[in-house]
One Martini backbone bead per residue (centre of mass of N, CA, C, O) as a GRO file, in nm:
protein
  316
    1UNK     BB    1  -1.375   1.322  -1.877
    2UNK     BB    2  -1.337   1.542  -2.088
    3UNK     BB    3  -1.375   1.780  -1.902
    4UNK     BB    4  -1.146   1.714  -1.712
    5UNK     BB    5  -0.907   1.684  -1.932
    6UNK     BB    6  -0.925   1.975  -2.048
    7UNK     BB    7  -0.763   2.099  -1.803
    8UNK     BB    8  -0.491   1.931  -1.930
    9UNK     BB    9  -0.513   1.943  -2.267
   10UNK     BB   10  -0.737   1.744  -2.345
   11UNK     BB   11  -0.969   1.674  -2.635
   12UNK     BB   12  -0.982   1.343  -2.617
   13UNK     BB   13  -1.159   1.037  -2.560
   14UNK     BB   14  -1.099   0.692  -2.643
   15UNK     BB   15  -1.062   0.546  -2.347
   16UNK     BB   16  -1.223   0.344  -2.078
   17UNK     BB   17  -1.107   0.199  -1.759
   18UNK     BB   18  -1.188   0.028  -1.484
   19UNK     BB   19  -1.008  -0.001  -1.190
   20UNK     BB   20  -1.059  -0.287  -0.965
   21UNK     BB   21  -0.824  -0.339  -0.752
   22UNK     BB   22  -0.913  -0.116  -0.582
   23UNK     BB   23  -1.074   0.021  -0.254
   24UNK     BB   24  -1.000   0.345  -0.186
   25UNK     BB   25  -1.001   0.428  -0.490
   26UNK     BB   26  -1.076   0.581  -0.798
   27UNK     BB   27  -0.982   0.416  -1.105
   28UNK     BB   28  -0.861   0.516  -1.442
   29UNK     BB   29  -0.815   0.406  -1.766
   30UNK     BB   30  -0.678   0.634  -2.014
   31UNK     BB   31  -0.727   0.746  -2.350
   32UNK     BB   32  -0.574   1.043  -2.482
   33UNK     BB   33  -0.590   1.359  -2.662
   34UNK     BB   34  -0.353   1.583  -2.792
   35UNK     BB   35  -0.135   1.783  -2.960
   36UNK     BB   36   0.090   1.532  -2.915
   37UNK     BB   37  -0.123   1.302  -2.875
   38UNK     BB   38  -0.128   0.998  -2.739
   39UNK     BB   39  -0.233   0.903  -2.395
   40UNK     BB   40  -0.166   0.723  -2.104
   41UNK     BB   41  -0.382   0.710  -1.816
   42UNK     BB   42  -0.436   0.803  -1.466
   43UNK     BB   43  -0.740   0.834  -1.283
   44UNK     BB   44  -0.789   0.987  -0.955
   45UNK     BB   45  -1.030   0.936  -0.700
   46UNK     BB   46  -1.054   1.044  -0.384
   47UNK     BB   47  -1.176   0.842  -0.095
   48UNK     BB   48  -0.952   0.867   0.103
   49UNK     BB   49  -0.761   0.951   0.435
   50UNK     BB   50  -0.468   0.831   0.470
   51UNK     BB   51  -0.367   1.069   0.282
   52UNK     BB   52  -0.268   1.355   0.180
   53UNK     BB   53  -0.304   1.477  -0.123
   54UNK     BB   54  -0.080   1.699  -0.111
   55UNK     BB   55   0.143   1.521   0.001
   56UNK     BB   56   0.160   1.321  -0.229
   57UNK     BB   57   0.249   1.530  -0.439
   58UNK     BB   58   0.509   1.618  -0.298
   59UNK     BB   59   0.636   1.340  -0.294
   60UNK     BB   60   0.643   1.283  -0.597
   61UNK     BB   61   0.816   1.524  -0.671
   62UNK     BB   62   1.060   1.450  -0.495
   63UNK     BB   63   1.121   1.173  -0.622
   64UNK     BB   64   1.140   1.253  -0.923
   65UNK     BB   65   1.367   1.466  -0.892
   66UNK     BB   66   1.553   1.206  -0.778
   67UNK     BB   67   1.489   0.956  -0.997
   68UNK     BB   68   1.230   0.815  -0.932
   69UNK     BB   69   0.985   0.569  -1.030
   70UNK     BB   70   0.720   0.789  -1.056
   71UNK     BB   71   0.444   0.957  -1.059
   72UNK     BB   72   0.356   1.254  -1.242
   73UNK     BB   73   0.166   1.511  -1.211
   74UNK     BB   74  -0.049   1.679  -1.371
   75UNK     BB   75  -0.125   1.995  -1.499
   76UNK     BB   76  -0.309   2.240  -1.527
   77UNK     BB   77  -0.356   2.538  -1.687
   78UNK     BB   78  -0.311   2.665  -1.378
   79UNK     BB   79  -0.095   2.456  -1.224
   80UNK     BB   80  -0.272   2.224  -1.101
   81UNK     BB   81  -0.265   1.889  -0.963
   82UNK     BB   82  -0.562   1.960  -0.864
   83UNK     BB   83  -0.895   1.854  -0.895
   84UNK     BB   84  -1.250   1.824  -0.969
   85UNK     BB   85  -1.474   1.526  -0.927
   86UNK     BB   86  -1.761   1.474  -0.793
   87UNK     BB   87  -1.632   1.601  -0.514
   88UNK     BB   88  -1.335   1.506  -0.589
   89UNK     BB   89  -1.026   1.464  -0.569
   90UNK     BB   90  -0.795   1.493  -0.858
   91UNK     BB   91  -0.568   1.280  -1.046
   92UNK     BB   92  -0.311   1.296  -1.310
   93UNK     BB   93  -0.134   1.032  -1.481
   94UNK     BB   94   0.092   0.846  -1.618
   95UNK     BB   95   0.107   0.542  -1.773
   96UNK     BB   96   0.278   0.266  -1.713
   97UNK     BB   97   0.463   0.024  -1.795
   98UNK     BB   98   0.407  -0.311  -1.730
   99UNK     BB   99   0.427  -0.557  -1.458
  100UNK     BB  100   0.309  -0.759  -1.215
  101UNK     BB  101   0.450  -0.968  -1.011
  102UNK     BB  102   0.388  -1.298  -0.922
  103UNK     BB  103   0.697  -1.416  -0.914
  104UNK     BB  104   0.954  -1.309  -0.773
  105UNK     BB  105   1.267  -1.216  -0.802
  106UNK     BB  106   1.560  -1.141  -0.662
  107UNK     BB  107   1.609  -0.888  -0.837
  108UNK     BB  108   1.339  -0.752  -0.782
  109UNK     BB  109   1.382  -0.736  -0.474
  110UNK     BB  110   1.633  -0.564  -0.480
  111UNK     BB  111   1.494  -0.316  -0.617
  112UNK     BB  112   1.287  -0.266  -0.396
  113UNK     BB  113   1.486  -0.215  -0.171
  114UNK     BB  114   1.632   0.023  -0.310
  115UNK     BB  115   1.389   0.204  -0.333
  116UNK     BB  116   1.329   0.233  -0.030
  117UNK     BB  117   1.600   0.352   0.049
  118UNK     BB  118   1.580   0.604  -0.132
  119UNK     BB  119   1.314   0.713  -0.030
  120UNK     BB  120   1.394   0.755   0.270
  121UNK     BB  121   1.610   0.970   0.200
  122UNK     BB  122   1.460   1.171   0.004
  123UNK     BB  123   1.199   1.216   0.215
  124UNK     BB  124   1.313   1.351   0.475
  125UNK     BB  125   1.221   1.661   0.438
  126UNK     BB  126   0.896   1.557   0.480
  127UNK     BB  127   0.843   1.442   0.768
  128UNK     BB  128   0.698   1.681   0.925
  129UNK     BB  129   0.442   1.676   0.703
  130UNK     BB  130   0.361   1.404   0.783
  131UNK     BB  131   0.148   1.169   0.861
  132UNK     BB  132   0.086   0.976   1.096
  133UNK     BB  133   0.057   0.664   1.151
  134UNK     BB  134  -0.267   0.524   1.195
  135UNK     BB  135  -0.162   0.215   1.298
  136UNK     BB  136  -0.178   0.204   1.603
  137UNK     BB  137  -0.275   0.109   1.908
  138UNK     BB  138  -0.563   0.228   1.892
  139UNK     BB  139  -0.641   0.104   1.623
  140UNK     BB  140  -0.600  -0.192   1.693
  141UNK     BB  141  -0.809  -0.210   1.919
  142UNK     BB  142  -1.058  -0.114   1.760
  143UNK     BB  143  -1.052  -0.325   1.528
  144UNK     BB  144  -1.055  -0.581   1.700
  145UNK     BB  145  -1.331  -0.524   1.831
  146UNK     BB  146  -1.495  -0.498   1.564
  147UNK     BB  147  -1.403  -0.806   1.429
  148UNK     BB  148  -1.407  -1.052   1.626
  149UNK     BB  149  -1.699  -1.172   1.557
  150UNK     BB  150  -1.613  -1.295   1.267
  151UNK     BB  151  -1.455  -1.512   1.413
  152UNK     BB  152  -1.322  -1.772   1.505
  153UNK     BB  153  -1.200  -1.897   1.791
  154UNK     BB  154  -0.912  -1.944   1.683
  155UNK     BB  155  -0.868  -1.667   1.545
  156UNK     BB  156  -0.926  -1.497   1.798
  157UNK     BB  157  -0.691  -1.601   1.965
  158UNK     BB  158  -0.471  -1.505   1.770
  159UNK     BB  159  -0.544  -1.210   1.780
  160UNK     BB  160  -0.497  -1.164   2.082
  161UNK     BB  161  -0.195  -1.246   2.079
  162UNK     BB  162  -0.096  -1.049   1.863
  163UNK     BB  163  -0.188  -0.790   1.997
  164UNK     BB  164  -0.024  -0.818   2.258
  165UNK     BB  165   0.253  -0.827   2.121
  166UNK     BB  166   0.237  -0.547   1.972
  167UNK     BB  167   0.177  -0.365   2.212
  168UNK     BB  168   0.441  -0.432   2.354
  169UNK     BB  169   0.628  -0.339   2.132
  170UNK     BB  170   0.522  -0.031   2.110
  171UNK     BB  171   0.609   0.027   2.424
  172UNK     BB  172   0.896   0.032   2.359
  173UNK     BB  173   1.162   0.239   2.370
  174UNK     BB  174   1.345   0.115   2.141
  175UNK     BB  175   1.122   0.120   1.924
  176UNK     BB  176   1.063   0.433   1.937
  177UNK     BB  177   1.380   0.482   1.837
  178UNK     BB  178   1.340   0.419   1.567
  179UNK     BB  179   1.368   0.503   1.263
  180UNK     BB  180   1.213   0.778   1.097
  181UNK     BB  181   0.964   0.838   0.827
  182UNK     BB  182   0.884   0.812   0.506
  183UNK     BB  183   0.630   0.596   0.381
  184UNK     BB  184   0.451   0.395   0.181
  185UNK     BB  185   0.284   0.121   0.320
  186UNK     BB  186   0.213  -0.052   0.012
  187UNK     BB  187   0.454  -0.251  -0.116
  188UNK     BB  188   0.330  -0.431  -0.335
  189UNK     BB  189   0.313  -0.592  -0.633
  190UNK     BB  190   0.056  -0.404  -0.726
  191UNK     BB  191   0.278  -0.138  -0.683
  192UNK     BB  192   0.451  -0.268  -0.923
  193UNK     BB  193   0.657  -0.222  -1.222
  194UNK     BB  194   0.775  -0.447  -1.478
  195UNK     BB  195   1.043  -0.493  -1.718
  196UNK     BB  196   1.112  -0.766  -1.642
  197UNK     BB  197   1.398  -0.676  -1.440
  198UNK     BB  198   1.279  -0.378  -1.453
  199UNK     BB  199   1.201  -0.103  -1.287
  200UNK     BB  200   0.939   0.124  -1.374
  201UNK     BB  201   0.736   0.138  -1.110
  202UNK     BB  202   0.587   0.318  -0.837
  203UNK     BB  203   0.273   0.307  -0.673
  204UNK     BB  204   0.057   0.411  -0.453
  205UNK     BB  205   0.077   0.671  -0.198
  206UNK     BB  206  -0.189   0.660   0.011
  207UNK     BB  207  -0.005   0.545   0.274
  208UNK     BB  208   0.154   0.776   0.334
  209UNK     BB  209   0.387   0.824   0.611
  210UNK     BB  210   0.489   0.839   0.958
  211UNK     BB  211   0.746   0.603   1.050
  212UNK     BB  212   0.897   0.324   1.064
  213UNK     BB  213   1.114   0.217   0.828
  214UNK     BB  214   1.105  -0.094   0.890
  215UNK     BB  215   0.803  -0.128   0.832
  216UNK     BB  216   0.823  -0.100   0.524
  217UNK     BB  217   0.996  -0.351   0.488
  218UNK     BB  218   0.789  -0.550   0.611
  219UNK     BB  219   0.564  -0.514   0.407
  220UNK     BB  220   0.732  -0.619   0.168
  221UNK     BB  221   0.818  -0.897   0.278
  222UNK     BB  222   0.516  -1.013   0.297
  223UNK     BB  223   0.510  -1.023  -0.039
  224UNK     BB  224   0.806  -1.078  -0.179
  225UNK     BB  225   0.931  -1.307   0.059
  226UNK     BB  226   0.701  -1.523  -0.014
  227UNK     BB  227   0.510  -1.784  -0.042
  228UNK     BB  228   0.199  -1.940  -0.093
  229UNK     BB  229   0.212  -1.997   0.244
  230UNK     BB  230   0.398  -1.755   0.385
  231UNK     BB  231   0.678  -1.841   0.358
  232UNK     BB  232   0.999  -1.785   0.366
  233UNK     BB  233   1.225  -1.660   0.121
  234UNK     BB  234   1.555  -1.638   0.155
  235UNK     BB  235   1.650  -1.509  -0.116
  236UNK     BB  236   1.447  -1.272  -0.127
  237UNK     BB  237   1.504  -1.151   0.146
  238UNK     BB  238   1.806  -1.097   0.104
  239UNK     BB  239   1.768  -0.915  -0.146
  240UNK     BB  240   1.593  -0.693  -0.022
  241UNK     BB  241   1.778  -0.614   0.212
  242UNK     BB  242   2.032  -0.570   0.040
  243UNK     BB  243   1.919  -0.341  -0.136
  244UNK     BB  244   1.868  -0.150   0.098
  245UNK     BB  245   2.172  -0.155   0.220
  246UNK     BB  246   2.302  -0.012  -0.027
  247UNK     BB  247   2.166   0.265   0.084
  248UNK     BB  248   2.054   0.169   0.384
  249UNK     BB  249   2.145   0.107   0.694
  250UNK     BB  250   2.077  -0.102   0.936
  251UNK     BB  251   2.025  -0.141   1.244
  252UNK     BB  252   2.040  -0.354   1.498
  253UNK     BB  253   1.747  -0.303   1.593
  254UNK     BB  254   1.611  -0.346   1.318
  255UNK     BB  255   1.699  -0.637   1.288
  256UNK     BB  256   1.574  -0.745   1.553
  257UNK     BB  257   1.259  -0.628   1.474
  258UNK     BB  258   1.165  -0.727   1.189
  259UNK     BB  259   0.983  -0.972   1.252
  260UNK     BB  260   0.784  -0.817   1.434
  261UNK     BB  261   0.702  -0.615   1.205
  262UNK     BB  262   0.573  -0.829   1.027
  263UNK     BB  263   0.345  -0.887   1.222
  264UNK     BB  264   0.234  -0.602   1.234
  265UNK     BB  265   0.167  -0.577   0.933
  266UNK     BB  266  -0.023  -0.820   0.914
  267UNK     BB  267  -0.226  -0.717   1.124
  268UNK     BB  268  -0.312  -0.457   0.987
  269UNK     BB  269  -0.427  -0.597   0.721
  270UNK     BB  270  -0.624  -0.783   0.853
  271UNK     BB  271  -0.799  -0.566   0.993
  272UNK     BB  272  -0.866  -0.387   0.747
  273UNK     BB  273  -1.008  -0.613   0.583
  274UNK     BB  274  -1.220  -0.689   0.790
  275UNK     BB  275  -1.349  -0.409   0.806
  276UNK     BB  276  -1.435  -0.398   0.510
  277UNK     BB  277  -1.611  -0.649   0.510
  278UNK     BB  278  -1.813  -0.555   0.723
  279UNK     BB  279  -1.920  -0.310   0.568
  280UNK     BB  280  -2.017  -0.462   0.313
  281UNK     BB  281  -2.190  -0.692   0.468
  282UNK     BB  282  -2.345  -0.591   0.718
  283UNK     BB  283  -2.244  -0.723   0.978
  284UNK     BB  284  -2.234  -0.836   1.280
  285UNK     BB  285  -2.136  -1.042   1.580
  286UNK     BB  286  -2.096  -1.284   1.393
  287UNK     BB  287  -1.991  -1.534   1.226
  288UNK     BB  288  -1.831  -1.541   0.916
  289UNK     BB  289  -1.892  -1.719   0.661
  290UNK     BB  290  -1.734  -1.821   0.380
  291UNK     BB  291  -1.971  -1.773   0.176
  292UNK     BB  292  -2.005  -1.472   0.256
  293UNK     BB  293  -1.723  -1.378   0.194
  294UNK     BB  294  -1.722  -1.457  -0.107
  295UNK     BB  295  -1.953  -1.262  -0.180
  296UNK     BB  296  -1.803  -1.004  -0.106
  297UNK     BB  297  -1.549  -1.044  -0.290
  298UNK     BB  298  -1.716  -1.049  -0.566
  299UNK     BB  299  -1.767  -0.728  -0.564
  300UNK     BB  300  -1.473  -0.571  -0.517
  301UNK     BB  301  -1.489  -0.411  -0.214
  302UNK     BB  302  -1.284  -0.638  -0.118
  303UNK     BB  303  -1.030  -0.805   0.053
  304UNK     BB  304  -0.867  -1.083   0.148
  305UNK     BB  305  -0.795  -1.169   0.488
  306UNK     BB  306  -0.669  -1.466   0.492
  307UNK     BB  307  -0.375  -1.411   0.419
  308UNK     BB  308  -0.309  -1.248   0.686
  309UNK     BB  309  -0.386  -1.468   0.877
  310UNK     BB  310  -0.165  -1.659   0.781
  311UNK     BB  311   0.077  -1.471   0.842
  312UNK     BB  312   0.035  -1.448   1.141
  313UNK     BB  313   0.077  -1.751   1.193
  314UNK     BB  314   0.368  -1.765   1.083
  315UNK     BB  315   0.495  -1.545   1.280
  316UNK     BB  316   0.423  -1.736   1.533
   0.00000   0.00000   0.00000
């Protein structure tokens, strides 16, 4: 770590903590010293290919330049925002203060909505260079076939019905005409930091891609505007959408399809988490019992898919 950070002008590492929350990239919280004093950093080793490393950096620069609270990558002594560590592209950013909200307030939801609205407008010049959203119809079919055997018969029936509904949705001409642009794609509570009621930062742009802007709003609504049972909290939902529309007005079609896009978003994350569980468990094509799932989750290498299974059921 000291060798790596020396490329960025830091001469001593005081503390390293492995950030265990993520499952797609390797992240470390580091306190390091430079000529200007101690600095708290986040060092990311890219493990996934969900978004181009270079595109993420361009996006962060674009957002920060326009005043959005996002991490700005440090540059090496040669001026490069990306270096290599153990064969992986690596990025270093300043660690923001703040906490992830456990139970968001309506005001926090309003600020998240406003952030998304501003991001969608500010990132518009980068749309053509963004990778298309990878979780389209083909991905949905492939992942559903891959993980179906893990599920109980009841859950599998719900998966089949949800998949058919979303495939029909994505085939509609009016849905394909919804406004598209660069999306965050993963704006859950653990990717936002607040100091009391003030948004301090939005982090983790590694799902950034080009797709329907309303899909990004749906991803956020599934996490910020629901209660512990997955049921919609009307006040938080209204605040989040209201904050968004203070910046960018939704079209009538976007309003019409927003609930269906919430189902689409929940289905995407249910399938991706099931797929991760299957890889970690090295399980075959038989039902994965709860005790085995709990054992997989205890390793920290996968996140619990049951929350999104519950959300899919709620949206139905």
